[in-house]
Amino acid sequence: MSVTVTFEPEGRRIRSQPASILEIARNADVSLRSDCGGKGVCGKCKVVITGGNAKLNSPTSVELKHLKSEELSSGYRLACQAQVAGGSLTVLVPPESRMAARKIAEVSIEQEVPLEPAVVKIPLTLPKPSLSDIRPDFERLRDELSRRAPTIKPVDVELQLLKRLPSILRSADWNVTAVLWNGKLIDVEEGNTSAENYGVGLDVGSSKIICHLVDLNSGETLARGGVENPQVAYGEDVVSRITYASRSEDNLKRLQKVVVDAINGLIEDVCGKAGASVERVYEAVAVGNTVMHHLLFGINPRSVGLSPFVPAVRGTISAPARELGVKINPNGRITALPVIAGFVGADAVADILITGIHRKSELSMVIDVGTNTEIMIGNSDAIFACSAPSGPAFEGAHITHGMKAVTGAIESVRIENARLHYEVIGGAKPKGICGSGMIELIAELYKAGIIKRNGKLIEEHERIIRDKVPVFVVAWGEETESGKPVTVTEKDINEFLLAKAAIRSGWQTLMENMDITPQQLDRIYIAGSFGKHIDVESAKTIGLLPDVETEKIVFAGDTAVGGAKMALKSTKLRREAEELLEKIRYVELSIDKKFYQTFTKAILLP
C-alpha cells in the first residue's frame, strides 16, 4: 500500500512506500534536521501532523522522552519514529527543524604560489591534409602540439575524444585549442578558447560544501558559493554516515549522489556569477575529511569506521568528471589531495599547505574545529597530527536548544553587572544557541560563579528554574521567536564540556608526545568556519584553547578551500602535499596510554 505525503510549507508532495516520515522526507529532498542520522537520539527532527487519513504508529518511548505532552497533543511527532503505513498525510516542518543556510567563513590567510596548473590550453593552427601529407588526424595534432610545446608529448588519446576528433578539426577549419591535463590530451575545442580556462576548489565538509571558481590563466578567484552538505539528513557526524553507507550499495550511491548534486549546483552557481561556461571548467580539486573524500568518489568508508580505521587510499587520486557525474567539462578531472589517516583527511593537508607550518622553523599548531576536530602541531622538522572526537555539540547537536550558526542563533553572551546580554545572528529574535554562543555562555557563567568547575549550576539564581531538572534561562519566552524560553541544562553544559575536553586532551596529548608546552608555541591557527566566530578569551577561559598570549592566535578562516585552490593553481604544491605524508606522524588517541587520563581531567573547567 502506497502513501502520499505533502510537506509544508514548501507544498512538496511525494508518493512513497510505507516508511518513516524522515525516510520519506529524504527521498523528497525536504530540508529536515536529523543530527543523529535517524537513531532517535537528538530529538531535532520534530514535525507536526496537520492533516490526512494515513495510518501512523503510536508515539514511541523515544518520542515520549523528547516531546512534551502538550506537543504530542498538538500533533508533534519525531520524523524518525513516526511510521506511515498507508493513506495520505500533510506534515508541517517547523522552522526549528529545518536546515538553514549559515555563516560561511572566507579564507583569511593566502599564500602566493607560482601559477602552474595541471590544465593547460594551447591554440593550434594545423596544416591541412593533402595528397603529399596524409598523416592521420591525431598524429597531425600531436606533431603541431609538440612543435608549439616541446615539453608536452601526448602519446595517446581516449577513444571518446578520438571519435569526435575528425569532425572537430574539419568543422573548425583546422584552427583548434588543445586542452591538456598533466600533459594528457583530454579535449580539443573549435577555435581559440585559450582565454576560458577555469577550475574549482572544493571544501567538501561534513556540514557544508564550499566552492571557489578560479581563472587558471591568472590565478584569480572569480566567484564563491557554499551550501549545507545535504548528507546531514543522513546524520550530523561521519560515524552516522559510515553506518548508513555500509548498510547497502544503494545507500552508498545515495550519499554519493546527494553530495555530487550539491557540488553541481554550486559549480553552476559560481559560473553564473562569473559569466563563465561550465563546459570550460576542466578540473575540481577537492578536500575533505577521509569519510567525505571516500563518499565523493563512491568508495565505501566502512573500514574507516572500524579499528584500526584504515582508509582505502592515502595518496592523491583523480577520476574523470563524467565517471563521478560532476558536471564540468565531461573530459575534466576531479582530483582529491592525499589523506593522512582514517579521521585526518585531505582538509588537514590543505590546512598545512595554506598555513605553511611545514616550511617554518617556528613551532605552530593548527586546530580545525568540527564534529571531528583535526589538530596538527609542528614545523619544518616534523608535524604531529591527531583527530579529536569532539562530536557535533559545537554544531548545536545534543544541546536542548542548540542550533547551527544561522539566523536566530544566539552567538554571543556577556554578563555585566549581574545582567545578561546576548547577540543574535541576523538581529532576529532568538530561536536557540549555537556553538560560539555556548562557549561564551559557559565562560561567562563560570566567571560569574553561576556554574562550578564540573558544570553544575549553583543552587539559587534569578535565571535558574528548577523543574524536573535545573535549567538556566538565556532568553525569556517573551524575547524569543517561539514564545518559549531558550535554556541550557546541566546535561547541555556537560555535553559541551565533553566536546571541549576531546579537543583539549587532543592537543595536550600531542604536546606530551612532542615533549613541549603550550608556551613554546609561536603561533596557533584556528581554521574553519566555526573558528572564525570563537571569542578567544572565552575559549581560553573554558580551556578549549591553550592559555597563551592572544596575539599568537590567528583566525585562518576556511583554510581547507584555500589549500584546495593552492593545489588547483600549482602542481608543485600537489607534489609538496604528497611529500608531506612522510613528514607527518599520526597519533591515534584511542591507543595512547595517557589520553583517557588527560581527557577526564580536561572535562573540568580550569
GROMACS .gro file of C-alpha atoms in nm, residues 104-436:
model
  333
  104ILE     CA    1   3.039   3.079   0.567
  105ALA     CA    2   3.394   3.178   0.650
  106GLU     CA    3   3.621   3.340   0.395
  107VAL     CA    4   3.986   3.246   0.355
  108SER     CA    5   4.164   3.482   0.596
  109ILE     CA    6   4.519   3.390   0.500
  110GLU     CA    7   4.651   3.340   0.149
  111GLN     CA    8   4.984   3.203   0.028
  112GLU     CA    9   5.126   3.316  -0.305
  113VAL     CA   10   5.207   3.019  -0.526
  114PRO     CA   11   5.368   3.001  -0.870
  115LEU     CA   12   5.092   2.956  -1.129
  116GLU     CA   13   5.148   2.607  -1.262
  117PRO     CA   14   4.804   2.446  -1.310
  118ALA     CA   15   4.755   2.091  -1.428
  119VAL     CA   16   4.524   2.221  -1.702
  120VAL     CA   17   4.688   2.397  -1.997
  121LYS     CA   18   4.517   2.518  -2.316
  122ILE     CA   19   4.717   2.566  -2.634
  123PRO     CA   20   4.568   2.720  -2.952
  124LEU     CA   21   4.682   2.546  -3.271
  125THR     CA   22   4.656   2.600  -3.645
  126LEU     CA   23   4.714   2.266  -3.814
  127PRO     CA   24   4.834   2.223  -4.173
  128LYS     CA   25   4.550   2.080  -4.377
  129PRO     CA   26   4.586   1.727  -4.515
  130SER     CA   27   4.686   1.684  -4.878
  131LEU     CA   28   4.797   1.405  -5.105
  132SER     CA   29   5.153   1.493  -5.009
  133ASP     CA   30   5.067   1.498  -4.636
  134ILE     CA   31   4.838   1.213  -4.539
  135ARG     CA   32   4.921   1.198  -4.168
  136PRO     CA   33   4.625   1.077  -3.957
  137ASP     CA   34   4.436   1.344  -3.767
  138PHE     CA   35   4.573   1.260  -3.422
  139GLU     CA   36   4.933   1.246  -3.545
  140ARG     CA   37   4.885   1.582  -3.720
  141LEU     CA   38   4.753   1.732  -3.396
  142ARG     CA   39   5.026   1.569  -3.186
  143ASP     CA   40   5.305   1.690  -3.415
  144GLU     CA   41   5.183   2.050  -3.411
  145LEU     CA   42   5.137   2.037  -3.035
  146SER     CA   43   5.493   1.908  -2.990
  147ARG     CA   44   5.621   2.187  -3.213
  148ARG     CA   45   5.438   2.453  -3.009
  149ALA     CA   46   5.517   2.299  -2.670
  150PRO     CA   47   5.824   2.072  -2.696
  151THR     CA   48   5.792   1.952  -2.334
  152ILE     CA   49   5.442   1.816  -2.400
  153LYS     CA   50   5.434   1.487  -2.584
  154PRO     CA   51   5.088   1.328  -2.576
  155VAL     CA   52   5.126   0.966  -2.675
  156ASP     CA   53   4.766   0.852  -2.668
  157VAL     CA   54   4.410   0.978  -2.687
  158GLU     CA   55   4.093   0.846  -2.527
  159LEU     CA   56   3.853   0.671  -2.762
  160GLN     CA   57   3.564   0.909  -2.690
  161LEU     CA   58   3.780   1.205  -2.800
  162LEU     CA   59   3.922   1.019  -3.099
  163LYS     CA   60   3.567   0.956  -3.224
  164ARG     CA   61   3.496   1.330  -3.225
  165LEU     CA   62   3.836   1.450  -3.347
  166PRO     CA   63   3.783   1.428  -3.728
  167SER     CA   64   3.462   1.633  -3.720
  168ILE     CA   65   3.606   1.891  -3.475
  169LEU     CA   66   3.915   1.955  -3.688
  170ARG     CA   67   3.722   1.995  -4.013
  171SER     CA   68   3.439   2.198  -3.863
  172ALA     CA   69   3.697   2.437  -3.715
  173ASP     CA   70   3.891   2.456  -4.044
  174TRP     CA   71   4.193   2.316  -3.856
  175ASN     CA   72   4.201   2.604  -3.603
  176VAL     CA   73   4.154   2.442  -3.262
  177THR     CA   74   4.257   2.457  -2.897
  178ALA     CA   75   4.415   2.156  -2.731
  179VAL     CA   76   4.324   2.103  -2.366
  180LEU     CA   77   4.579   1.913  -2.162
  181TRP     CA   78   4.568   1.786  -1.805
  182ASN     CA   79   4.902   1.684  -1.657
  183GLY     CA   80   5.032   1.660  -2.013
  184LYS     CA   81   4.748   1.430  -2.123
  185LEU     CA   82   4.523   1.542  -2.409
  186ILE     CA   83   4.170   1.549  -2.266
  187ASP     CA   84   3.982   1.765  -2.517
  188VAL     CA   85   4.005   1.954  -2.846
  189GLU     CA   86   3.784   2.259  -2.898
  190GLU     CA   87   3.694   2.454  -3.210
  191GLY     CA   88   3.869   2.790  -3.247
  192ASN     CA   89   4.086   2.968  -2.993
  193THR     CA   90   3.928   2.916  -2.649
  194SER     CA   91   4.251   2.953  -2.450
  195ALA     CA   92   4.119   3.256  -2.260
  196GLU     CA   93   3.849   3.039  -2.100
  197ASN     CA   94   4.039   2.810  -1.865
  198TYR     CA   95   3.870   2.754  -1.529
  199GLY     CA   96   3.892   2.525  -1.229
  200VAL     CA   97   3.719   2.499  -0.893
  201GLY     CA   98   3.848   2.444  -0.542
  202LEU     CA   99   3.610   2.242  -0.324
  203ASP     CA  100   3.589   2.202   0.052
  204VAL     CA  101   3.358   1.903   0.097
  205GLY     CA  102   3.293   1.924   0.469
  206SER     CA  103   3.065   1.714   0.686
  207SER     CA  104   2.835   2.012   0.742
  208LYS     CA  105   2.891   2.237   0.443
  209ILE     CA  106   3.036   2.241   0.092
  210ILE     CA  107   3.230   2.545  -0.029
  211CYS     CA  108   3.318   2.611  -0.394
  212HIS     CA  109   3.553   2.876  -0.538
  213LEU     CA  110   3.583   2.935  -0.915
  214VAL     CA  111   3.938   3.015  -1.028
  215ASP     CA  112   4.074   3.154  -1.356
  216LEU     CA  113   4.362   2.917  -1.426
  217ASN     CA  114   4.528   3.167  -1.661
  218SER     CA  115   4.559   3.438  -1.394
  219GLY     CA  116   4.505   3.254  -1.065
  220GLU     CA  117   4.226   3.497  -0.972
  221THR     CA  118   3.927   3.377  -0.770
  222LEU     CA  119   3.621   3.480  -0.974
  223ALA     CA  120   3.328   3.366  -0.758
  224ARG     CA  121   3.243   3.184  -0.437
  225GLY     CA  122   2.949   2.980  -0.314
  226GLY     CA  123   2.851   2.747  -0.034
  227VAL     CA  124   2.566   2.520   0.074
  228GLU     CA  125   2.478   2.288   0.358
  229ASN     CA  126   2.601   1.937   0.286
  230PRO     CA  127   2.276   1.750   0.209
  231GLN     CA  128   2.426   1.439   0.367
  232VAL     CA  129   2.339   1.588   0.707
  233ALA     CA  130   1.992   1.443   0.650
  234TYR     CA  131   2.158   1.103   0.700
  235GLY     CA  132   2.348   1.203   1.014
  236GLU     CA  133   2.529   1.506   1.152
  237ASP     CA  134   2.852   1.316   1.219
  238VAL     CA  135   3.067   1.099   0.994
  239VAL     CA  136   3.010   0.784   1.201
  240SER     CA  137   2.636   0.801   1.125
  241ARG     CA  138   2.715   0.830   0.754
  242ILE     CA  139   2.960   0.541   0.767
  243THR     CA  140   2.687   0.331   0.926
  244TYR     CA  141   2.429   0.436   0.666
  245ALA     CA  142   2.664   0.382   0.368
  246SER     CA  143   2.772   0.041   0.497
  247ARG     CA  144   2.420  -0.098   0.505
  248SER     CA  145   2.385  -0.135   0.128
  249GLU     CA  146   2.533  -0.038  -0.207
  250ASP     CA  147   2.221   0.171  -0.275
  251ASN     CA  148   2.282   0.372   0.042
  252LEU     CA  149   2.642   0.436  -0.060
  253LYS     CA  150   2.528   0.552  -0.404
  254ARG     CA  151   2.264   0.777  -0.247
  255LEU     CA  152   2.520   0.953  -0.025
  256GLN     CA  153   2.749   1.000  -0.325
  257LYS     CA  154   2.465   1.131  -0.542
  258VAL     CA  155   2.339   1.392  -0.296
  259VAL     CA  156   2.688   1.538  -0.248
  260VAL     CA  157   2.759   1.537  -0.623
  261ASP     CA  158   2.423   1.705  -0.690
  262ALA     CA  159   2.512   1.975  -0.437
  263ILE     CA  160   2.853   2.025  -0.598
  264ASN     CA  161   2.692   2.052  -0.941
  265GLY     CA  162   2.454   2.317  -0.814
  266LEU     CA  163   2.743   2.513  -0.664
  267ILE     CA  164   2.951   2.495  -0.982
  268GLU     CA  165   2.656   2.618  -1.186
  269ASP     CA  166   2.605   2.898  -0.931
  270VAL     CA  167   2.965   3.025  -0.928
  271CYS     CA  168   2.992   3.002  -1.307
  272GLY     CA  169   2.670   3.202  -1.338
  273LYS     CA  170   2.807   3.470  -1.105
  274ALA     CA  171   3.128   3.498  -1.309
  275GLY     CA  172   2.967   3.466  -1.653
  276ALA     CA  173   3.175   3.155  -1.722
  277SER     CA  174   3.070   2.840  -1.906
  278VAL     CA  175   3.051   2.520  -1.701
  279GLU     CA  176   3.195   2.341  -2.007
  280ARG     CA  177   3.513   2.547  -1.965
  281VAL     CA  178   3.576   2.416  -1.613
  282TYR     CA  179   3.834   2.142  -1.655
  283GLU     CA  180   3.934   2.042  -1.302
  284ALA     CA  181   3.797   2.039  -0.950
  285VAL     CA  182   4.043   1.992  -0.664
  286ALA     CA  183   3.855   1.866  -0.359
  287VAL     CA  184   3.949   1.833   0.006
  288GLY     CA  185   3.752   1.699   0.299
  289ASN     CA  186   3.783   1.457   0.585
  290THR     CA  187   3.857   1.097   0.492
  291VAL     CA  188   3.491   0.988   0.504
  292MET     CA  189   3.374   1.277   0.283
  293HIS     CA  190   3.668   1.203   0.050
  294HIS     CA  191   3.562   0.838   0.016
  295LEU     CA  192   3.193   0.916  -0.030
  296LEU     CA  193   3.264   1.170  -0.306
  297PHE     CA  194   3.444   0.902  -0.505
  298GLY     CA  195   3.188   0.632  -0.423
  299ILE     CA  196   3.433   0.439  -0.204
  300ASN     CA  197   3.270   0.258   0.089
  301PRO     CA  198   3.412   0.413   0.409
  302ARG     CA  199   3.326   0.111   0.626
  303SER     CA  200   3.692   0.029   0.701
  304VAL     CA  201   3.749   0.387   0.818
  305GLY     CA  202   3.491   0.334   1.093
  306LEU     CA  203   3.632   0.005   1.218
  307SER     CA  204   3.954  -0.041   1.415
  308PRO     CA  205   4.231   0.010   1.303
  309PHE     CA  206   4.049   0.284   1.098
  310VAL     CA  207   4.222   0.225   0.765
  311PRO     CA  208   4.131   0.433   0.456
  312ALA     CA  209   4.104   0.271   0.112
  313VAL     CA  210   4.370   0.502  -0.031
  314ARG     CA  211   4.612   0.758   0.110
  315GLY     CA  212   4.770   0.940  -0.184
  316THR     CA  213   4.629   1.186  -0.437
  317ILE     CA  214   4.353   1.036  -0.651
  318SER     CA  215   4.183   1.162  -0.965
  319ALA     CA  216   3.888   1.047  -1.174
  320PRO     CA  217   3.712   1.166  -1.491
  321ALA     CA  218   3.430   1.408  -1.411
  322ARG     CA  219   3.181   1.211  -1.621
  323GLU     CA  220   3.254   0.898  -1.416
  324LEU     CA  221   3.152   1.072  -1.092
  325GLY     CA  222   2.866   1.267  -1.251
  326VAL     CA  223   3.025   1.605  -1.175
  327LYS     CA  224   2.900   1.849  -1.437
  328ILE     CA  225   3.211   2.030  -1.552
  329ASN     CA  226   3.370   1.962  -1.891
  330PRO     CA  227   3.291   1.590  -1.937
  331ASN     CA  228   3.659   1.522  -2.005
  332GLY     CA  229   3.771   1.718  -1.699
  333ARG     CA  230   3.910   1.567  -1.383
  334ILE     CA  231   3.812   1.554  -1.016
  335THR     CA  232   4.124   1.543  -0.801
  336ALA     CA  233   4.147   1.492  -0.424
  337LEU     CA  234   4.453   1.574  -0.217
  338PRO     CA  235   4.605   1.297  -0.001
  339VAL     CA  236   4.458   1.196   0.335
  340ILE     CA  237   4.670   1.143   0.645
  341ALA     CA  238   4.472   0.874   0.830
  342GLY     CA  239   4.121   0.739   0.882
  343PHE     CA  240   3.999   1.051   1.060
  344VAL     CA  241   4.256   1.309   0.949
  345GLY     CA  242   4.179   1.387   0.588
  346ALA     CA  243   4.271   1.593   0.286
  347ASP     CA  244   4.131   1.903   0.456
  348ALA     CA  245   4.409   1.874   0.716
  349VAL     CA  246   4.665   1.855   0.435
  350ALA     CA  247   4.511   2.171   0.289
  351ASP     CA  248   4.531   2.337   0.633
  352ILE     CA  249   4.903   2.264   0.646
  353LEU     CA  250   4.966   2.385   0.291
  354ILE     CA  251   4.798   2.722   0.337
  355THR     CA  252   4.937   2.795   0.684
  356GLY     CA  253   5.280   2.681   0.568
  357ILE     CA  254   5.372   2.535   0.907
  358HIS     CA  255   5.574   2.264   0.730
  359ARG     CA  256   5.807   2.529   0.585
  360LYS     CA  257   5.867   2.731   0.903
  361SER     CA  258   6.121   2.684   1.179
  362GLU     CA  259   5.880   2.828   1.437
  363LEU     CA  260   5.651   2.588   1.619
  364SER     CA  261   5.284   2.619   1.519
  365MET     CA  262   4.955   2.449   1.595
  366VAL     CA  263   4.655   2.424   1.363
  367ILE     CA  264   4.312   2.339   1.507
  368ASP     CA  265   4.030   2.275   1.259
  369VAL     CA  266   3.724   2.260   1.486
  370GLY     CA  267   3.434   2.045   1.374
  371THR     CA  268   3.240   1.730   1.456
  372ASN     CA  269   3.577   1.561   1.414
  373THR     CA  270   3.845   1.813   1.511
  374GLU     CA  271   4.181   1.779   1.338
  375ILE     CA  272   4.487   1.905   1.524
  376MET     CA  273   4.839   1.945   1.384
  377ILE     CA  274   5.148   2.069   1.570
  378GLY     CA  275   5.492   2.106   1.417
  379ASN     CA  276   5.737   2.289   1.195
  380SER     CA  277   5.976   2.219   0.908
  381ASP     CA  278   6.133   1.930   1.102
  382ALA     CA  279   5.820   1.725   1.176
  383ILE     CA  280   5.445   1.751   1.224
  384PHE     CA  281   5.235   1.554   1.474
  385ALA     CA  282   4.865   1.511   1.395
  386CYS     CA  283   4.559   1.365   1.563
  387SER     CA  284   4.182   1.353   1.534
  388ALA     CA  285   3.979   1.456   1.840
  389PRO     CA  286   3.628   1.306   1.858
  390SER     CA  287   3.462   1.633   1.960
  391GLY     CA  288   3.122   1.532   1.823
  392PRO     CA  289   2.851   1.764   1.690
  393ALA     CA  290   2.793   1.968   2.009
  394PHE     CA  291   2.974   2.264   1.853
  395GLU     CA  292   2.715   2.246   1.574
  396GLY     CA  293   2.430   2.258   1.825
  397ALA     CA  294   2.351   1.885   1.830
  398HIS     CA  295   2.262   1.714   2.161
  399ILE     CA  296   2.201   2.060   2.314
  400THR     CA  297   1.836   2.120   2.413
  401HIS     CA  298   1.806   2.450   2.226
  402GLY     CA  299   2.124   2.407   2.024
  403MET     CA  300   2.137   2.507   1.660
  404LYS     CA  301   2.386   2.590   1.388
  405ALA     CA  302   2.520   2.939   1.327
  406VAL     CA  303   2.217   3.057   1.129
  407THR     CA  304   1.975   3.347   1.161
  408GLY     CA  305   1.812   3.337   1.502
  409ALA     CA  306   2.103   3.171   1.683
  410ILE     CA  307   2.244   3.337   1.994
  411GLU     CA  308   2.612   3.369   1.903
  412SER     CA  309   2.750   3.589   2.180
  413VAL     CA  310   2.678   3.620   2.552
  414ARG     CA  311   2.806   3.863   2.816
  415ILE     CA  312   2.724   3.903   3.186
  416GLU     CA  313   2.797   4.256   3.307
  417ASN     CA  314   2.691   4.393   3.645
  418ALA     CA  315   2.486   4.077   3.701
  419ARG     CA  316   2.287   4.143   3.382
  420LEU     CA  317   2.296   3.903   3.086
  421HIS     CA  318   2.328   4.042   2.733
  422TYR     CA  319   2.324   3.839   2.411
  423GLU     CA  320   2.363   3.893   2.038
  424VAL     CA  321   2.163   3.705   1.775
  425ILE     CA  322   2.271   3.627   1.419
  426GLY     CA  323   2.077   3.841   1.175
  427GLY     CA  324   1.941   4.061   1.453
  428ALA     CA  325   1.635   3.835   1.474
  429LYS     CA  326   1.450   3.709   1.779
  430PRO     CA  327   1.639   3.414   1.928
  431LYS     CA  328   1.547   3.059   1.828
  432GLY     CA  329   1.831   2.881   2.007
  433ILE     CA  330   2.203   2.900   2.074
  434CYS     CA  331   2.495   2.800   1.851
  435GLY     CA  332   2.845   2.674   1.937
  436SER     CA  333   3.017   3.011   1.971
   0.00000   0.00000   0.00000
